[in-house]
């Protein structure tokens, strides 16, 4: 019985069981390369084909040049595609896939239907000086880097 209670307790604490949780990237190379200019976005917010598209266009990455050595890029592509909404993205990934336009390959999380649905916020919030851009998740979700979007 004690063992069962403990197991239940651990299951409740474990991230993937919680709503509003997206498994964060743990691969050191990806964390370093994709965390240089912004938060390391959780792969669960986009389907694998989108991460492929992002890795194919690093030379013009939203106006920045984020090119890297081909072997490094291949490794990171694999990490992102394995954690994507339609692969290893868990409960958050499944939620994203349910609402995503099936014919689309969005390169921005912030332009997907699931994001827009949860972020129909007053314009005054987006204009807060600390927000800067919609992709600045940590401005409103203090633990965004840990994949926790429930408390904000
Ligand atoms: C040289 C700086 C730089 C690096 C390195 C970089 N990015 Fe970006 N990234 C940007 C900029 C600038 C934007 C646009 C931010 C905005 O408009 O809000 C962006 C936006 C994004 C977005 C879209 C955010 C949204 O609006 O939903 C994704 C996804 C993304 N980056 C993924 C990655 C991945 C994956 C890597 C690693 C392979 C990476 N980035 C590395 C600069 C960078
Ligand atoms: C300007 C503030 C702001 C920014 C920036 C922002 N969010 Fe949010 N987000 C919110 C608010 C407020 C809610 C709650 C909306 C609701 O519950 O209806 C929310 C809800 C969410 C949820 C739903 C949580 C749940 O319990 O289901 C997710 C997931 C999420 N945001 C992810 C992101 C991601 C990823 C980014 C960055 C790419 C981001 N947010 C950027 C304010 C923000």
JSON list of C-alpha atoms and ligand atoms in Angstrom, two decimals:
[
{"chain": "A", "resi": 1, "resn": "UNK", "atom": "CA", "xyz": [0.00, 0.00, 0.00]},
{"chain": "A", "resi": 2, "resn": "UNK", "atom": "CA", "xyz": [2.76, 2.39, 1.02]},
{"chain": "A", "resi": 3, "resn": "UNK", "atom": "CA", "xyz": [4.48, 1.63, -2.25]},
{"chain": "A", "resi": 4, "resn": "UNK", "atom": "CA", "xyz": [1.32, 2.35, -4.22]},
{"chain": "A", "resi": 5, "resn": "UNK", "atom": "CA", "xyz": [0.80, 5.68, -2.45]},
{"chain": "A", "resi": 6, "resn": "UNK", "atom": "CA", "xyz": [4.39, 6.62, -3.18]},
{"chain": "A", "resi": 7, "resn": "UNK", "atom": "CA", "xyz": [4.03, 5.64, -6.84]},
{"chain": "A", "resi": 8, "resn": "UNK", "atom": "CA", "xyz": [0.85, 7.69, -7.15]},
{"chain": "A", "resi": 9, "resn": "UNK", "atom": "CA", "xyz": [2.55, 10.65, -5.51]},
{"chain": "A", "resi": 10, "resn": "UNK", "atom": "CA", "xyz": [5.45, 10.44, -7.94]},
{"chain": "A", "resi": 11, "resn": "UNK", "atom": "CA", "xyz": [3.09, 10.10, -10.90]},
{"chain": "A", "resi": 12, "resn": "UNK", "atom": "CA", "xyz": [1.33, 13.30, -9.84]},
{"chain": "A", "resi": 13, "resn": "UNK", "atom": "CA", "xyz": [4.61, 15.15, -9.47]},
{"chain": "A", "resi": 14, "resn": "UNK", "atom": "CA", "xyz": [5.92, 13.92, -12.81]},
{"chain": "A", "resi": 15, "resn": "UNK", "atom": "CA", "xyz": [5.57, 16.62, -15.41]},
{"chain": "A", "resi": 16, "resn": "UNK", "atom": "CA", "xyz": [3.92, 14.79, -18.30]},
{"chain": "A", "resi": 17, "resn": "UNK", "atom": "CA", "xyz": [0.81, 14.09, -16.23]},
{"chain": "A", "resi": 18, "resn": "UNK", "atom": "CA", "xyz": [0.11, 17.79, -15.67]},
{"chain": "A", "resi": 19, "resn": "UNK", "atom": "CA", "xyz": [-1.95, 19.97, -17.99]},
{"chain": "A", "resi": 20, "resn": "UNK", "atom": "CA", "xyz": [-0.03, 22.96, -19.27]},
{"chain": "A", "resi": 21, "resn": "UNK", "atom": "CA", "xyz": [3.25, 21.04, -19.28]},
{"chain": "A", "resi": 22, "resn": "UNK", "atom": "CA", "xyz": [5.49, 20.70, -22.33]},
{"chain": "A", "resi": 23, "resn": "UNK", "atom": "CA", "xyz": [8.58, 18.47, -21.95]},
{"chain": "A", "resi": 24, "resn": "UNK", "atom": "CA", "xyz": [11.68, 20.72, -22.14]},
{"chain": "A", "resi": 25, "resn": "UNK", "atom": "CA", "xyz": [14.71, 19.91, -24.30]},
{"chain": "A", "resi": 26, "resn": "UNK", "atom": "CA", "xyz": [17.47, 18.27, -22.27]},
{"chain": "A", "resi": 27, "resn": "UNK", "atom": "CA", "xyz": [19.99, 17.66, -25.06]},
{"chain": "A", "resi": 28, "resn": "UNK", "atom": "CA", "xyz": [22.94, 19.96, -24.21]},
{"chain": "A", "resi": 29, "resn": "UNK", "atom": "CA", "xyz": [23.88, 20.76, -27.82]},
{"chain": "A", "resi": 30, "resn": "UNK", "atom": "CA", "xyz": [20.30, 21.80, -28.68]},
{"chain": "A", "resi": 31, "resn": "UNK", "atom": "CA", "xyz": [19.92, 23.79, -25.46]},
{"chain": "A", "resi": 32, "resn": "UNK", "atom": "CA", "xyz": [23.10, 25.70, -26.24]},
{"chain": "A", "resi": 33, "resn": "UNK", "atom": "CA", "xyz": [22.49, 26.31, -29.96]},
{"chain": "A", "resi": 34, "resn": "UNK", "atom": "CA", "xyz": [18.77, 27.12, -29.75]},
{"chain": "A", "resi": 35, "resn": "UNK", "atom": "CA", "xyz": [18.97, 29.01, -26.46]},
{"chain": "A", "resi": 36, "resn": "UNK", "atom": "CA", "xyz": [21.47, 31.57, -27.67]},
{"chain": "A", "resi": 37, "resn": "UNK", "atom": "CA", "xyz": [18.97, 34.23, -28.80]},
{"chain": "A", "resi": 38, "resn": "UNK", "atom": "CA", "xyz": [15.69, 33.19, -27.14]},
{"chain": "A", "resi": 39, "resn": "UNK", "atom": "CA", "xyz": [14.22, 30.57, -24.84]},
{"chain": "A", "resi": 40, "resn": "UNK", "atom": "CA", "xyz": [14.63, 26.99, -26.05]},
{"chain": "A", "resi": 41, "resn": "UNK", "atom": "CA", "xyz": [11.09, 26.44, -27.30]},
{"chain": "A", "resi": 42, "resn": "UNK", "atom": "CA", "xyz": [9.61, 23.06, -26.37]},
{"chain": "A", "resi": 43, "resn": "UNK", "atom": "CA", "xyz": [9.34, 20.83, -29.46]},
{"chain": "A", "resi": 44, "resn": "UNK", "atom": "CA", "xyz": [5.81, 19.78, -28.39]},
{"chain": "A", "resi": 45, "resn": "UNK", "atom": "CA", "xyz": [4.42, 23.10, -29.69]},
{"chain": "A", "resi": 46, "resn": "UNK", "atom": "CA", "xyz": [5.05, 22.25, -33.37]},
{"chain": "A", "resi": 47, "resn": "UNK", "atom": "CA", "xyz": [4.77, 19.11, -35.50]},
{"chain": "A", "resi": 48, "resn": "UNK", "atom": "CA", "xyz": [7.94, 17.36, -36.69]},
{"chain": "A", "resi": 49, "resn": "UNK", "atom": "CA", "xyz": [7.51, 18.75, -40.23]},
{"chain": "A", "resi": 50, "resn": "UNK", "atom": "CA", "xyz": [7.71, 22.29, -38.80]},
{"chain": "A", "resi": 51, "resn": "UNK", "atom": "CA", "xyz": [10.97, 21.59, -36.98]},
{"chain": "A", "resi": 52, "resn": "UNK", "atom": "CA", "xyz": [12.30, 20.16, -40.23]},
{"chain": "A", "resi": 53, "resn": "UNK", "atom": "CA", "xyz": [11.26, 23.38, -41.96]},
{"chain": "A", "resi": 54, "resn": "UNK", "atom": "CA", "xyz": [12.97, 25.49, -39.30]},
{"chain": "A", "resi": 55, "resn": "UNK", "atom": "CA", "xyz": [16.19, 23.49, -39.59]},
{"chain": "A", "resi": 56, "resn": "UNK", "atom": "CA", "xyz": [16.03, 23.81, -43.41]},
{"chain": "A", "resi": 57, "resn": "UNK", "atom": "CA", "xyz": [15.87, 27.61, -43.26]},
{"chain": "A", "resi": 58, "resn": "UNK", "atom": "CA", "xyz": [18.42, 28.54, -40.58]},
{"chain": "A", "resi": 59, "resn": "UNK", "atom": "CA", "xyz": [20.23, 30.87, -42.98]},
{"chain": "A", "resi": 60, "resn": "UNK", "atom": "CA", "xyz": [17.17, 33.12, -42.90]},
{"chain": "A", "resi": 61, "resn": "UNK", "atom": "CA", "xyz": [15.77, 32.41, -39.45]},
{"chain": "A", "resi": 62, "resn": "UNK", "atom": "CA", "xyz": [13.18, 35.13, -38.89]},
{"chain": "A", "resi": 63, "resn": "UNK", "atom": "CA", "xyz": [15.66, 37.67, -40.22]},
{"chain": "A", "resi": 64, "resn": "UNK", "atom": "CA", "xyz": [18.66, 36.22, -38.35]},
{"chain": "A", "resi": 65, "resn": "UNK", "atom": "CA", "xyz": [21.37, 33.92, -39.65]},
{"chain": "A", "resi": 66, "resn": "UNK", "atom": "CA", "xyz": [21.40, 30.86, -37.38]},
{"chain": "A", "resi": 67, "resn": "UNK", "atom": "CA", "xyz": [23.41, 28.53, -39.65]},
{"chain": "A", "resi": 68, "resn": "UNK", "atom": "CA", "xyz": [25.60, 25.90, -37.98]},
{"chain": "A", "resi": 69, "resn": "UNK", "atom": "CA", "xyz": [27.85, 22.99, -38.94]},
{"chain": "A", "resi": 70, "resn": "UNK", "atom": "CA", "xyz": [25.89, 20.30, -40.84]},
{"chain": "A", "resi": 71, "resn": "UNK", "atom": "CA", "xyz": [26.59, 17.52, -38.29]},
{"chain": "A", "resi": 72, "resn": "UNK", "atom": "CA", "xyz": [25.42, 19.74, -35.44]},
{"chain": "A", "resi": 73, "resn": "UNK", "atom": "CA", "xyz": [22.30, 20.75, -37.36]},
{"chain": "A", "resi": 74, "resn": "UNK", "atom": "CA", "xyz": [21.52, 17.10, -38.14]},
{"chain": "A", "resi": 75, "resn": "UNK", "atom": "CA", "xyz": [21.78, 16.19, -34.46]},
{"chain": "A", "resi": 76, "resn": "UNK", "atom": "CA", "xyz": [19.53, 19.07, -33.37]},
{"chain": "A", "resi": 77, "resn": "UNK", "atom": "CA", "xyz": [17.00, 18.30, -36.12]},
{"chain": "A", "resi": 78, "resn": "UNK", "atom": "CA", "xyz": [16.71, 14.76, -34.76]},
{"chain": "A", "resi": 79, "resn": "UNK", "atom": "CA", "xyz": [16.24, 15.96, -31.16]},
{"chain": "A", "resi": 80, "resn": "UNK", "atom": "CA", "xyz": [13.51, 18.44, -32.17]},
{"chain": "A", "resi": 81, "resn": "UNK", "atom": "CA", "xyz": [11.71, 16.01, -34.46]},
{"chain": "A", "resi": 82, "resn": "UNK", "atom": "CA", "xyz": [11.70, 13.31, -31.78]},
{"chain": "A", "resi": 83, "resn": "UNK", "atom": "CA", "xyz": [10.09, 15.65, -29.24]},
{"chain": "A", "resi": 84, "resn": "UNK", "atom": "CA", "xyz": [7.57, 17.19, -31.65]},
{"chain": "A", "resi": 85, "resn": "UNK", "atom": "CA", "xyz": [3.82, 17.54, -31.18]},
{"chain": "A", "resi": 86, "resn": "UNK", "atom": "CA", "xyz": [3.15, 14.45, -33.30]},
{"chain": "A", "resi": 87, "resn": "UNK", "atom": "CA", "xyz": [6.03, 12.34, -31.95]},
{"chain": "A", "resi": 88, "resn": "UNK", "atom": "CA", "xyz": [7.35, 12.64, -28.37]},
{"chain": "A", "resi": 89, "resn": "UNK", "atom": "CA", "xyz": [5.39, 15.73, -27.34]},
{"chain": "A", "resi": 90, "resn": "UNK", "atom": "CA", "xyz": [3.17, 13.91, -24.85]},
{"chain": "A", "resi": 91, "resn": "UNK", "atom": "CA", "xyz": [-0.12, 15.38, -23.71]},
{"chain": "A", "resi": 92, "resn": "UNK", "atom": "CA", "xyz": [0.72, 18.93, -24.83]},
{"chain": "A", "resi": 93, "resn": "UNK", "atom": "CA", "xyz": [1.74, 17.61, -28.25]},
{"chain": "A", "resi": 94, "resn": "UNK", "atom": "CA", "xyz": [-1.54, 15.75, -28.63]},
{"chain": "A", "resi": 95, "resn": "UNK", "atom": "CA", "xyz": [-3.44, 18.91, -27.67]},
{"chain": "A", "resi": 96, "resn": "UNK", "atom": "CA", "xyz": [-1.53, 20.93, -30.26]},
{"chain": "A", "resi": 97, "resn": "UNK", "atom": "CA", "xyz": [-2.15, 18.34, -33.00]},
{"chain": "A", "resi": 98, "resn": "UNK", "atom": "CA", "xyz": [-5.89, 18.34, -32.32]},
{"chain": "A", "resi": 99, "resn": "UNK", "atom": "CA", "xyz": [-6.15, 22.03, -33.15]},
{"chain": "A", "resi": 100, "resn": "UNK", "atom": "CA", "xyz": [-3.47, 22.45, -35.78]},
{"chain": "A", "resi": 101, "resn": "UNK", "atom": "CA", "xyz": [-4.51, 22.92, -39.41]},
{"chain": "A", "resi": 102, "resn": "UNK", "atom": "CA", "xyz": [-3.53, 19.49, -40.81]},
{"chain": "A", "resi": 103, "resn": "UNK", "atom": "CA", "xyz": [-2.31, 20.94, -44.13]},
{"chain": "A", "resi": 104, "resn": "UNK", "atom": "CA", "xyz": [-0.05, 23.54, -42.54]},
{"chain": "A", "resi": 105, "resn": "UNK", "atom": "CA", "xyz": [3.65, 23.60, -41.70]},
{"chain": "A", "resi": 106, "resn": "UNK", "atom": "CA", "xyz": [3.88, 26.60, -39.38]},
{"chain": "A", "resi": 107, "resn": "UNK", "atom": "CA", "xyz": [7.35, 27.88, -38.56]},
{"chain": "A", "resi": 108, "resn": "UNK", "atom": "CA", "xyz": [6.07, 29.97, -35.69]},
{"chain": "A", "resi": 109, "resn": "UNK", "atom": "CA", "xyz": [4.43, 28.59, -32.56]},
{"chain": "A", "resi": 110, "resn": "UNK", "atom": "CA", "xyz": [2.84, 31.99, -32.09]},
{"chain": "A", "resi": 111, "resn": "UNK", "atom": "CA", "xyz": [0.92, 31.71, -35.38]},
{"chain": "A", "resi": 112, "resn": "UNK", "atom": "CA", "xyz": [-0.64, 28.31, -34.73]},
{"chain": "A", "resi": 113, "resn": "UNK", "atom": "CA", "xyz": [-4.33, 27.91, -33.92]},
{"chain": "A", "resi": 114, "resn": "UNK", "atom": "CA", "xyz": [-3.64, 26.27, -30.53]},
{"chain": "A", "resi": 115, "resn": "UNK", "atom": "CA", "xyz": [-1.45, 29.20, -29.48]},
{"chain": "A", "resi": 116, "resn": "UNK", "atom": "CA", "xyz": [-3.86, 31.85, -30.76]},
{"chain": "A", "resi": 117, "resn": "UNK", "atom": "CA", "xyz": [-6.77, 30.19, -29.02]},
{"chain": "A", "resi": 118, "resn": "UNK", "atom": "CA", "xyz": [-5.05, 30.39, -25.61]},
{"chain": "A", "resi": 119, "resn": "UNK", "atom": "CA", "xyz": [-3.69, 33.88, -26.19]},
{"chain": "A", "resi": 120, "resn": "UNK", "atom": "CA", "xyz": [-6.69, 35.99, -27.11]},
{"chain": "A", "resi": 121, "resn": "UNK", "atom": "CA", "xyz": [-5.47, 38.57, -24.62]},
{"chain": "A", "resi": 122, "resn": "UNK", "atom": "CA", "xyz": [-6.17, 42.31, -24.43]},
{"chain": "A", "resi": 123, "resn": "UNK", "atom": "CA", "xyz": [-3.86, 44.41, -26.63]},
{"chain": "A", "resi": 124, "resn": "UNK", "atom": "CA", "xyz": [-2.61, 46.22, -23.52]},
{"chain": "A", "resi": 125, "resn": "UNK", "atom": "CA", "xyz": [-0.96, 42.99, -22.34]},
{"chain": "A", "resi": 126, "resn": "UNK", "atom": "CA", "xyz": [0.94, 42.49, -25.60]},
{"chain": "A", "resi": 127, "resn": "UNK", "atom": "CA", "xyz": [2.11, 46.11, -25.42]},
{"chain": "A", "resi": 128, "resn": "UNK", "atom": "CA", "xyz": [3.67, 45.66, -21.98]},
{"chain": "A", "resi": 129, "resn": "UNK", "atom": "CA", "xyz": [7.31, 46.79, -22.37]},
{"chain": "A", "resi": 130, "resn": "UNK", "atom": "CA", "xyz": [8.66, 43.55, -20.83]},
{"chain": "A", "resi": 131, "resn": "UNK", "atom": "CA", "xyz": [6.79, 41.39, -23.37]},
{"chain": "A", "resi": 132, "resn": "UNK", "atom": "CA", "xyz": [8.54, 42.80, -26.49]},
{"chain": "A", "resi": 133, "resn": "UNK", "atom": "CA", "xyz": [7.37, 39.94, -28.74]},
{"chain": "A", "resi": 134, "resn": "UNK", "atom": "CA", "xyz": [4.77, 37.16, -28.60]},
{"chain": "A", "resi": 135, "resn": "UNK", "atom": "CA", "xyz": [7.48, 34.55, -28.65]},
{"chain": "A", "resi": 136, "resn": "UNK", "atom": "CA", "xyz": [8.85, 35.87, -25.33]},
{"chain": "A", "resi": 137, "resn": "UNK", "atom": "CA", "xyz": [7.08, 33.11, -23.38]},
{"chain": "A", "resi": 138, "resn": "UNK", "atom": "CA", "xyz": [9.01, 33.71, -20.12]},
{"chain": "A", "resi": 139, "resn": "UNK", "atom": "CA", "xyz": [7.66, 37.28, -19.88]},
{"chain": "A", "resi": 140, "resn": "UNK", "atom": "CA", "xyz": [4.27, 35.83, -18.88]},
{"chain": "A", "resi": 141, "resn": "UNK", "atom": "CA", "xyz": [5.11, 32.23, -17.95]},
{"chain": "A", "resi": 142, "resn": "UNK", "atom": "CA", "xyz": [7.82, 32.49, -15.29]},
{"chain": "A", "resi": 143, "resn": "UNK", "atom": "CA", "xyz": [8.73, 28.78, -15.55]},
{"chain": "A", "resi": 144, "resn": "UNK", "atom": "CA", "xyz": [8.42, 28.52, -19.35]},
{"chain": "A", "resi": 145, "resn": "UNK", "atom": "CA", "xyz": [11.99, 27.24, -19.65]},
{"chain": "A", "resi": 146, "resn": "UNK", "atom": "CA", "xyz": [11.01, 24.28, -17.45]},
{"chain": "A", "resi": 147, "resn": "UNK", "atom": "CA", "xyz": [8.01, 23.58, -19.67]},
{"chain": "A", "resi": 148, "resn": "UNK", "atom": "CA", "xyz": [5.51, 24.83, -17.10]},
{"chain": "A", "resi": 149, "resn": "UNK", "atom": "CA", "xyz": [2.79, 26.99, -18.65]},
{"chain": "A", "resi": 150, "resn": "UNK", "atom": "CA", "xyz": [0.20, 26.52, -15.98]},
{"chain": "A", "resi": 151, "resn": "UNK", "atom": "CA", "xyz": [1.29, 29.22, -13.55]},
{"chain": "A", "resi": 152, "resn": "UNK", "atom": "CA", "xyz": [1.57, 32.64, -15.03]},
{"chain": "B", "resi": 1, "resn": "LIG", "atom": "C1", "xyz": [21.04, 34.12, -33.95]},
{"chain": "B", "resi": 1, "resn": "LIG", "atom": "C2", "xyz": [19.90, 34.12, -33.06]},
{"chain": "B", "resi": 1, "resn": "LIG", "atom": "C3", "xyz": [18.98, 32.89, -33.07]},
{"chain": "B", "resi": 1, "resn": "LIG", "atom": "C4", "xyz": [19.35, 31.57, -32.92]},
{"chain": "B", "resi": 1, "resn": "LIG", "atom": "C5", "xyz": [20.74, 30.99, -32.71]},
{"chain": "B", "resi": 1, "resn": "LIG", "atom": "C6", "xyz": [18.12, 30.81, -32.97]},
{"chain": "B", "resi": 1, "resn": "LIG", "atom": "N1", "xyz": [17.05, 31.64, -33.12]},
{"chain": "B", "resi": 1, "resn": "LIG", "atom": "FE1", "xyz": [15.09, 31.08, -33.22]},
{"chain": "B", "resi": 1, "resn": "LIG", "atom": "N2", "xyz": [14.55, 33.02, -33.47]},
{"chain": "B", "resi": 1, "resn": "LIG", "atom": "C7", "xyz": [15.41, 34.10, -33.55]},
{"chain": "B", "resi": 1, "resn": "LIG", "atom": "C8", "xyz": [14.64, 35.31, -33.78]},
{"chain": "B", "resi": 1, "resn": "LIG", "atom": "C9", "xyz": [15.21, 36.71, -33.92]},
{"chain": "B", "resi": 1, "resn": "LIG", "atom": "C10", "xyz": [13.28, 34.91, -33.83]},
{"chain": "B", "resi": 1, "resn": "LIG", "atom": "C11", "xyz": [12.07, 35.80, -34.03]},
{"chain": "B", "resi": 1, "resn": "LIG", "atom": "C12", "xyz": [11.54, 36.25, -32.68]},
{"chain": "B", "resi": 1, "resn": "LIG", "atom": "C13", "xyz": [10.23, 36.99, -32.81]},
{"chain": "B", "resi": 1, "resn": "LIG", "atom": "O1", "xyz": [9.92, 37.56, -33.85]},
{"chain": "B", "resi": 1, "resn": "LIG", "atom": "O2", "xyz": [9.46, 36.96, -31.84]},
{"chain": "B", "resi": 1, "resn": "LIG", "atom": "C14", "xyz": [13.28, 33.48, -33.64]},
{"chain": "B", "resi": 1, "resn": "LIG", "atom": "C15", "xyz": [12.12, 32.72, -33.62]},
{"chain": "B", "resi": 1, "resn": "LIG", "atom": "C16", "xyz": [12.07, 31.35, -33.49]},
{"chain": "B", "resi": 1, "resn": "LIG", "atom": "C17", "xyz": [10.85, 30.57, -33.51]},
{"chain": "B", "resi": 1, "resn": "LIG", "atom": "C18", "xyz": [9.44, 31.09, -33.69]},
{"chain": "B", "resi": 1, "resn": "LIG", "atom": "C19", "xyz": [8.91, 31.73, -32.42]},
{"chain": "B", "resi": 1, "resn": "LIG", "atom": "C20", "xyz": [7.44, 32.07, -32.56]},
{"chain": "B", "resi": 1, "resn": "LIG", "atom": "O3", "xyz": [7.13, 33.23, -32.88]},
{"chain": "B", "resi": 1, "resn": "LIG", "atom": "O4", "xyz": [6.63, 31.17, -32.37]},
{"chain": "B", "resi": 1, "resn": "LIG", "atom": "C21", "xyz": [11.22, 29.26, -33.37]},
{"chain": "B", "resi": 1, "resn": "LIG", "atom": "C22", "xyz": [10.29, 28.06, -33.33]},
{"chain": "B", "resi": 1, "resn": "LIG", "atom": "C23", "xyz": [12.66, 29.23, -33.25]},
{"chain": "B", "resi": 1, "resn": "LIG", "atom": "N3", "xyz": [13.15, 30.51, -33.31]},
{"chain": "B", "resi": 1, "resn": "LIG", "atom": "C24", "xyz": [13.41, 28.08, -33.11]},
{"chain": "B", "resi": 1, "resn": "LIG", "atom": "C25", "xyz": [14.80, 28.06, -33.05]},
{"chain": "B", "resi": 1, "resn": "LIG", "atom": "C26", "xyz": [15.57, 26.84, -33.02]},
{"chain": "B", "resi": 1, "resn": "LIG", "atom": "C27", "xyz": [15.01, 25.44, -33.07]},
{"chain": "B", "resi": 1, "resn": "LIG", "atom": "C28", "xyz": [16.88, 27.21, -32.92]},
{"chain": "B", "resi": 1, "resn": "LIG", "atom": "C29", "xyz": [18.10, 26.31, -32.89]},
{"chain": "B", "resi": 1, "resn": "LIG", "atom": "C30", "xyz": [18.29, 25.47, -34.05]},
{"chain": "B", "resi": 1, "resn": "LIG", "atom": "C31", "xyz": [16.92, 28.67, -32.94]},
{"chain": "B", "resi": 1, "resn": "LIG", "atom": "N4", "xyz": [15.65, 29.14, -33.01]},
{"chain": "B", "resi": 1, "resn": "LIG", "atom": "C32", "xyz": [18.07, 29.44, -32.87]},
{"chain": "B", "resi": 1, "resn": "LIG", "atom": "C33", "xyz": [16.77, 34.05, -33.39]},
{"chain": "B", "resi": 1, "resn": "LIG", "atom": "C34", "xyz": [17.53, 32.91, -33.21]},
{"chain": "B", "resi": 2, "resn": "LIG", "atom": "C1", "xyz": [1.79, 38.39, -22.98]},
{"chain": "B", "resi": 2, "resn": "LIG", "atom": "C2", "xyz": [1.82, 37.24, -22.10]},
{"chain": "B", "resi": 2, "resn": "LIG", "atom": "C3", "xyz": [2.03, 35.88, -22.70]},
{"chain": "B", "resi": 2, "resn": "LIG", "atom": "C4", "xyz": [3.05, 35.47, -23.55]},
{"chain": "B", "resi": 2, "resn": "LIG", "atom": "C5", "xyz": [4.17, 36.30, -24.13]},
{"chain": "B", "resi": 2, "resn": "LIG", "atom": "C6", "xyz": [2.85, 34.06, -23.75]},
{"chain": "B", "resi": 2, "resn": "LIG", "atom": "N1", "xyz": [1.76, 33.63, -23.06]},
{"chain": "B", "resi": 2, "resn": "LIG", "atom": "FE1", "xyz": [1.05, 31.73, -22.96]},
{"chain": "B", "resi": 2, "resn": "LIG", "atom": "N2", "xyz": [-0.52, 32.34, -21.85]},
{"chain": "B", "resi": 2, "resn": "LIG", "atom": "C7", "xyz": [-0.72, 33.62, -21.38]},
{"chain": "B", "resi": 2, "resn": "LIG", "atom": "C8", "xyz": [-1.96, 33.66, -20.62]},
{"chain": "B", "resi": 2, "resn": "LIG", "atom": "C9", "xyz": [-2.53, 34.88, -19.91]},
{"chain": "B", "resi": 2, "resn": "LIG", "atom": "C10", "xyz": [-2.50, 32.35, -20.67]},
{"chain": "B", "resi": 2, "resn": "LIG", "atom": "C11", "xyz": [-3.79, 31.83, -20.03]},
{"chain": "B", "resi": 2, "resn": "LIG", "atom": "C12", "xyz": [-4.93, 31.90, -21.01]},
{"chain": "B", "resi": 2, "resn": "LIG", "atom": "C13", "xyz": [-6.13, 31.10, -20.54]},
{"chain": "B", "resi": 2, "resn": "LIG", "atom": "O1", "xyz": [-6.02, 30.36, -19.57]},
{"chain": "B", "resi": 2, "resn": "LIG", "atom": "O2", "xyz": [-7.17, 31.22, -21.18]},
{"chain": "B", "resi": 2, "resn": "LIG", "atom": "C14", "xyz": [-1.58, 31.55, -21.45]},
{"chain": "B", "resi": 2, "resn": "LIG", "atom": "C15", "xyz": [-1.74, 30.20, -21.70]},
{"chain": "B", "resi": 2, "resn": "LIG", "atom": "C16", "xyz": [-0.80, 29.39, -22.29]},
{"chain": "B", "resi": 2, "resn": "LIG", "atom": "C17", "xyz": [-0.90, 27.95, -22.43]},
{"chain": "B", "resi": 2, "resn": "LIG", "atom": "C18", "xyz": [-2.04, 27.08, -21.92]},
{"chain": "B", "resi": 2, "resn": "LIG", "atom": "C19", "xyz": [-1.70, 26.53, -20.55]},
{"chain": "B", "resi": 2, "resn": "LIG", "atom": "C20", "xyz": [-2.68, 25.46, -20.11]},
{"chain": "B", "resi": 2, "resn": "LIG", "atom": "O3", "xyz": [-2.84, 25.30, -18.88]},
{"chain": "B", "resi": 2, "resn": "LIG", "atom": "O4", "xyz": [-3.26, 24.79, -20.96]},
{"chain": "B", "resi": 2, "resn": "LIG", "atom": "C21", "xyz": [0.22, 27.52, -23.06]},
{"chain": "B", "resi": 2, "resn": "LIG", "atom": "C22", "xyz": [0.60, 26.10, -23.40]},
{"chain": "B", "resi": 2, "resn": "LIG", "atom": "C23", "xyz": [1.03, 28.70, -23.34]},
{"chain": "B", "resi": 2, "resn": "LIG", "atom": "N3", "xyz": [0.37, 29.81, -22.86]},
{"chain": "B", "resi": 2, "resn": "LIG", "atom": "C24", "xyz": [2.22, 28.67, -24.00]},
{"chain": "B", "resi": 2, "resn": "LIG", "atom": "C25", "xyz": [2.95, 29.80, -24.38]},
{"chain": "B", "resi": 2, "resn": "LIG", "atom": "C26", "xyz": [4.15, 29.76, -25.18]},
{"chain": "B", "resi": 2, "resn": "LIG", "atom": "C27", "xyz": [4.80, 28.49, -25.71]},
{"chain": "B", "resi": 2, "resn": "LIG", "atom": "C28", "xyz": [4.56, 31.05, -25.33]},
{"chain": "B", "resi": 2, "resn": "LIG", "atom": "C29", "xyz": [5.73, 31.56, -26.13]},
{"chain": "B", "resi": 2, "resn": "LIG", "atom": "C30", "xyz": [5.91, 31.04, -27.49]},
{"chain": "B", "resi": 2, "resn": "LIG", "atom": "C31", "xyz": [3.60, 31.90, -24.62]},
{"chain": "B", "resi": 2, "resn": "LIG", "atom": "N4", "xyz": [2.65, 31.10, -24.06]},
{"chain": "B", "resi": 2, "resn": "LIG", "atom": "C32", "xyz": [3.68, 33.28, -24.54]},
{"chain": "B", "resi": 2, "resn": "LIG", "atom": "C33", "xyz": [0.11, 34.69, -21.58]},
{"chain": "B", "resi": 2, "resn": "LIG", "atom": "C34", "xyz": [1.23, 34.70, -22.39]}
]
